[in-house]
Amino acid sequence: MTYKSLNDPFNPHSNLTHKASCDCPLCNSARQDPSRDGLTAGQRQDQLENALYESATSQPHASGQGATVHTPESGSAAFDSAEEMMDRAIESAVVRSVFGHNEMSRRAFLGLVGAGTAAAVFGALFPLAEAKAALKDSMGKLEKTKLDVGFVPITCATPIIMAHPMGFYAKYGLDVNVIKTAGWAVARDKSLSNEYDAAHMLTPMPLAMSMGAGSTAKPYIMPAVENINGQAIVLHVDHKDKRDPKQWKGFKFGVPFEYSMHNFLLRYYVAEHGLDPDKDIQIRVVPPPEMVANLRAGNLDGYLSPDPFNQRAVWEKVGFIHMLTKDIWEGHPCCAFACSKEFAVNNPNTYGALLRSIIDATHYSAKQENRSEIAEAIAPKNYLNQPVPVIQQVLTGRYADGLGGVMDVPNRIDFDPFPWHSMGVWILTQMKRWGYIKGDVNYRQIAEEVYLAADTARIMKELGYTPPGKTYQNYTIMGKEFDYTKPEEYVQSFKIRRS
Amino acid sequence: MHKSLPFRSALLSLVLLALFLAFWEGLNIVPRDTAPQSEYELLMGGASQEARVPPPSAVFSLALAELGNPFYDAGPNDKGIGIQLGYSIYRVLTGFLLAALVAIPIGFLVGMSPLMHKALNPFIQVLRPISPLAWMPLALFIIQDSEASAIFVIFICSIWPMLTNTAFGVSNVRQDWINVARTHELGPLKTAFQVILPAAAPTILTGMRISVGIAWLVIVAAEMLVGGTGIGYYVWNEWNNLDLASVIFSILMIGIVGMLLDMALGTVSRLVAYEE
């Protein structure tokens, strides 16, 4: 059996793209009724890939064809090992990228010069052998298959958590223990002491840890963002008449951690309304699970916290959703997947496999149609330990706001793994603005060392997703433009600031 | 009415318990809302979801379910109550026994030598009042292992009552007995083991009993902080979900296990008690 994406890329007659008429097993299966056998999409995908792998490895070797010798007739390619399959995939990727993924120009060119000449030319121009060796290296034997990955039980951790019950770790040969952690300080300490191989963190944490702000300095890397958006400002039901932030003087607010987007977004929001977050309101660090109880007890007037505790406050009838953070900054990053640089360097293959599972899981989570299923998978005691309807309201974006309305905001929380360097720069500007870091900051250098956008892009490409073509962009946050090339000027442009 | 005092006191206990449970149950009659609900009401959790303390019957049925299968293991974050209690008891006993190994010899030294007493007393007085949990961040930072840190916290809180009680017991052994030992020309070690240790044993065990009580108090807080396993983590995980029935159930379990630990040491101390 053969399937077209792995066809001989040097043969002008073979088609490398999947079209409507394609009859490879992947396309065939996708066309069938998805509810047919009661399997989840992930399980079906697994079954299918196993079948493909077996068919590719079990067939007797046909004609002694090596990776660089090509038989003219298409459709007869049988691979005698997974390695050969990999070789073919690499060749095909190289050839396609040379022609800019233009199927017509590839076939026209090959038709002109012939397959053999083309293969020779490519071999001379591009170090195919080295490319194959390098890629196989990165997909080689896993140094470590049993991993401990920590998470804080909030919906931001969705991809990290759901990758466990839905089999994304297992797919890449990893046996991952996802371990619930009481808060970010503990997650930080357990990561620093190597109890966790990798962990769910807040996007500012790896930056802070690498610089030694609020902890010992240890180089941390953040190869993937978990979620974008997904937070909200919740107020106590008694404050339904105080929707204007100017009325919030003297309020006590909770945020989950100092080095968090929650803290920076709340500070940004109230400061834009003329309140000084250090003088006019009180910001307390409260672990997410304690937010609702503190709100009920009157110990907090409101909070900017991760879900499900925003929705939970509505469900418990003690709070209402004042606004979603996506309305402060549409697409802001929140939580992240991070590990020590040491772990990635010592276990490159494991790191690669882990990153693949996370990126895959993040993309799966991003699809609206999977959200209900994910909500059910992560609600049990072993993971979030929350009522399913609460998680569902968060993930699907159809929710009660606690003010009598049913809202429909599909991207209330969204998932996108790409760690934009410009996001790191913005976070550093806010750390500088509020005095968490002092002196001269080399914004771009730190962001580039910690946010490994290149790794993410490479693996996204390998897995068939499209990474953005750049790693910096400007943002508009509450109508104010952030220019990533002028971070220091941006810091100084705020009236309310500590530095 | 010529029933014995124990019988009457037990009866009164039961009546008080029944009255308390009936009052609690009565407070919590949940309004039944049978009318069809709008989407908004459903998304708000309906009428029955309004947060309230669950009635004793809900706690009781939860306890039956949990105790019916106490050792289930559904992944690293969901284990039965028996396994959680097992982890906590293991941590408490490890920390406690390590503390006994350190505290009792030092207590002997302090109790027997006025010089050591004067020299060590300032340290003991400063370290003793420190809340065990205040050590937690430092322990996590230095030991770099959450399990060992939890055990260290138990160790540090168990050590002081044992140390001071041992010192007190040893220094208060009747001078007559030591004089008798001296007239029999017993060496210092023999005096320590054959005369002083038996004489001070009841006081030492009182110290150990106080220690294990404090250790059991502290482990819950320590596990809440560190997470992972143990009864403290269990309470935290249920609080996470604002599941008060489980929280009440685990509070009861903590009480029962604490009582059993105390009773065990009480039995041991009765074994070493002597009549004058």
PDB file of C-alpha atoms in Angstrom, chain A residues 151 153 177-182 186 190 193 195 216 289-290 292 296 309 312 314-317 381-382 385-387 393 398-400 402-406, chain B residues 39-40 42-46 49-51 66 72 74-78 140-141 144-147 224-228 233-234 236-242:
ATOM      1  CA  PHE A 151      -0.187  21.834  36.475  1.00  0.00           C
ATOM      2  CA  PRO A 153      -5.975  23.151  38.145  1.00  0.00           C
ATOM      3  CA  ASN A 177       2.150  11.913  35.124  1.00  0.00           C
ATOM      4  CA  VAL A 178       0.228  15.176  35.241  1.00  0.00           C
ATOM      5  CA  ILE A 179       0.500  16.338  38.831  1.00  0.00           C
ATOM      6  CA  LYS A 180      -1.802  18.850  40.389  1.00  0.00           C
ATOM      7  CA  THR A 181       0.010  21.671  42.150  1.00  0.00           C
ATOM      8  CA  ALA A 182      -1.394  23.925  44.855  1.00  0.00           C
ATOM      9  CA  VAL A 186       5.077  25.645  44.568  1.00  0.00           C
ATOM     10  CA  LYS A 190       9.210  22.044  42.325  1.00  0.00           C
ATOM     11  CA  SER A 193      14.315  21.405  42.275  1.00  0.00           C
ATOM     12  CA  GLU A 195      10.820  17.372  40.814  1.00  0.00           C
ATOM     13  CA  THR A 216      16.961  31.987  42.172  1.00  0.00           C
ATOM     14  CA  PRO A 289      -9.146  27.976  44.342  1.00  0.00           C
ATOM     15  CA  GLU A 290      -9.421  30.404  47.256  1.00  0.00           C
ATOM     16  CA  VAL A 292     -14.463  32.274  45.342  1.00  0.00           C
ATOM     17  CA  ARG A 296     -18.041  35.223  49.385  1.00  0.00           C
ATOM     18  CA  PHE A 309     -13.074  30.351  39.083  1.00  0.00           C
ATOM     19  CA  ARG A 312     -17.552  29.289  39.375  1.00  0.00           C
ATOM     20  CA  VAL A 314     -21.288  33.040  38.885  1.00  0.00           C
ATOM     21  CA  TRP A 315     -22.353  29.428  39.420  1.00  0.00           C
ATOM     22  CA  GLU A 316     -22.129  29.924  43.190  1.00  0.00           C
ATOM     23  CA  LYS A 317     -24.088  33.174  42.810  1.00  0.00           C
ATOM     24  CA  LYS A 381     -11.327  14.752  40.260  1.00  0.00           C
ATOM     25  CA  ASN A 382      -7.994  13.650  38.819  1.00  0.00           C
ATOM     26  CA  ASN A 385     -12.255  18.563  39.884  1.00  0.00           C
ATOM     27  CA  GLN A 386     -15.076  20.901  38.845  1.00  0.00           C
ATOM     28  CA  PRO A 387     -18.674  20.514  37.693  1.00  0.00           C
ATOM     29  CA  GLN A 393     -19.337  27.359  29.791  1.00  0.00           C
ATOM     30  CA  ARG A 398     -21.717  30.207  25.905  1.00  0.00           C
ATOM     31  CA  TYR A 399     -22.072  31.316  29.481  1.00  0.00           C
ATOM     32  CA  ALA A 400     -24.187  33.075  32.071  1.00  0.00           C
ATOM     33  CA  GLY A 402     -24.284  36.560  36.494  1.00  0.00           C
ATOM     34  CA  LEU A 403     -26.177  39.717  35.478  1.00  0.00           C
ATOM     35  CA  GLY A 404     -29.061  37.912  33.855  1.00  0.00           C
ATOM     36  CA  GLY A 405     -27.624  37.500  30.386  1.00  0.00           C
ATOM     37  CA  VAL A 406     -26.497  34.505  28.367  1.00  0.00           C
TER      38      VAL A 406
ATOM     39  CA  GLU B  39     -31.091  28.422  29.723  1.00  0.00           C
ATOM     40  CA  TYR B  40     -29.781  31.178  31.979  1.00  0.00           C
ATOM     41  CA  LEU B  42     -29.426  26.151  33.901  1.00  0.00           C
ATOM     42  CA  LEU B  43     -26.122  27.901  33.224  1.00  0.00           C
ATOM     43  CA  MET B  44     -26.329  29.406  36.698  1.00  0.00           C
ATOM     44  CA  GLY B  45     -26.593  25.914  38.147  1.00  0.00           C
ATOM     45  CA  GLY B  46     -30.323  25.925  38.884  1.00  0.00           C
ATOM     46  CA  GLN B  49     -26.817  24.700  43.438  1.00  0.00           C
ATOM     47  CA  GLU B  50     -26.875  27.693  45.751  1.00  0.00           C
ATOM     48  CA  ALA B  51     -23.870  27.110  47.967  1.00  0.00           C
ATOM     49  CA  GLU B  66     -15.533   6.737  50.192  1.00  0.00           C
ATOM     50  CA  TYR B  72      -8.780   3.062  44.771  1.00  0.00           C
ATOM     51  CA  ALA B  74      -7.360   6.678  39.598  1.00  0.00           C
ATOM     52  CA  GLY B  75      -4.174   8.520  38.692  1.00  0.00           C
ATOM     53  CA  PRO B  76      -1.770  10.729  40.583  1.00  0.00           C
ATOM     54  CA  ASN B  77      -4.410  13.259  41.616  1.00  0.00           C
ATOM     55  CA  ASP B  78      -7.295  11.001  42.548  1.00  0.00           C
ATOM     56  CA  LEU B 140      11.556  23.671  50.052  1.00  0.00           C
ATOM     57  CA  PHE B 141      14.366  25.934  48.961  1.00  0.00           C
ATOM     58  CA  GLN B 144      14.682  20.826  47.076  1.00  0.00           C
ATOM     59  CA  ASP B 145      12.291  17.951  47.569  1.00  0.00           C
ATOM     60  CA  SER B 146       8.696  18.445  48.615  1.00  0.00           C
ATOM     61  CA  GLU B 147       8.361  15.040  50.269  1.00  0.00           C
ATOM     62  CA  MET B 224      -2.325  21.728  51.651  1.00  0.00           C
ATOM     63  CA  LEU B 225       0.654  23.897  50.830  1.00  0.00           C
ATOM     64  CA  VAL B 226       2.700  21.347  48.920  1.00  0.00           C
ATOM     65  CA  GLY B 227      -0.059  19.297  47.322  1.00  0.00           C
ATOM     66  CA  GLY B 228       0.393  15.933  45.692  1.00  0.00           C
ATOM     67  CA  TYR B 233      -4.040  17.581  49.776  1.00  0.00           C
ATOM     68  CA  TYR B 234      -7.390  15.776  49.763  1.00  0.00           C
ATOM     69  CA  TRP B 236      -7.415  21.174  49.408  1.00  0.00           C
ATOM     70  CA  ASN B 237      -8.565  19.334  46.282  1.00  0.00           C
ATOM     71  CA  GLU B 238     -12.142  19.218  47.548  1.00  0.00           C
ATOM     72  CA  TRP B 239     -11.995  22.861  48.560  1.00  0.00           C
ATOM     73  CA  ASN B 240     -10.787  23.569  45.063  1.00  0.00           C
ATOM     74  CA  ASN B 241     -14.158  22.242  43.970  1.00  0.00           C
ATOM     75  CA  LEU B 242     -15.967  23.849  46.956  1.00  0.00           C
TER      76      LEU B 242
END
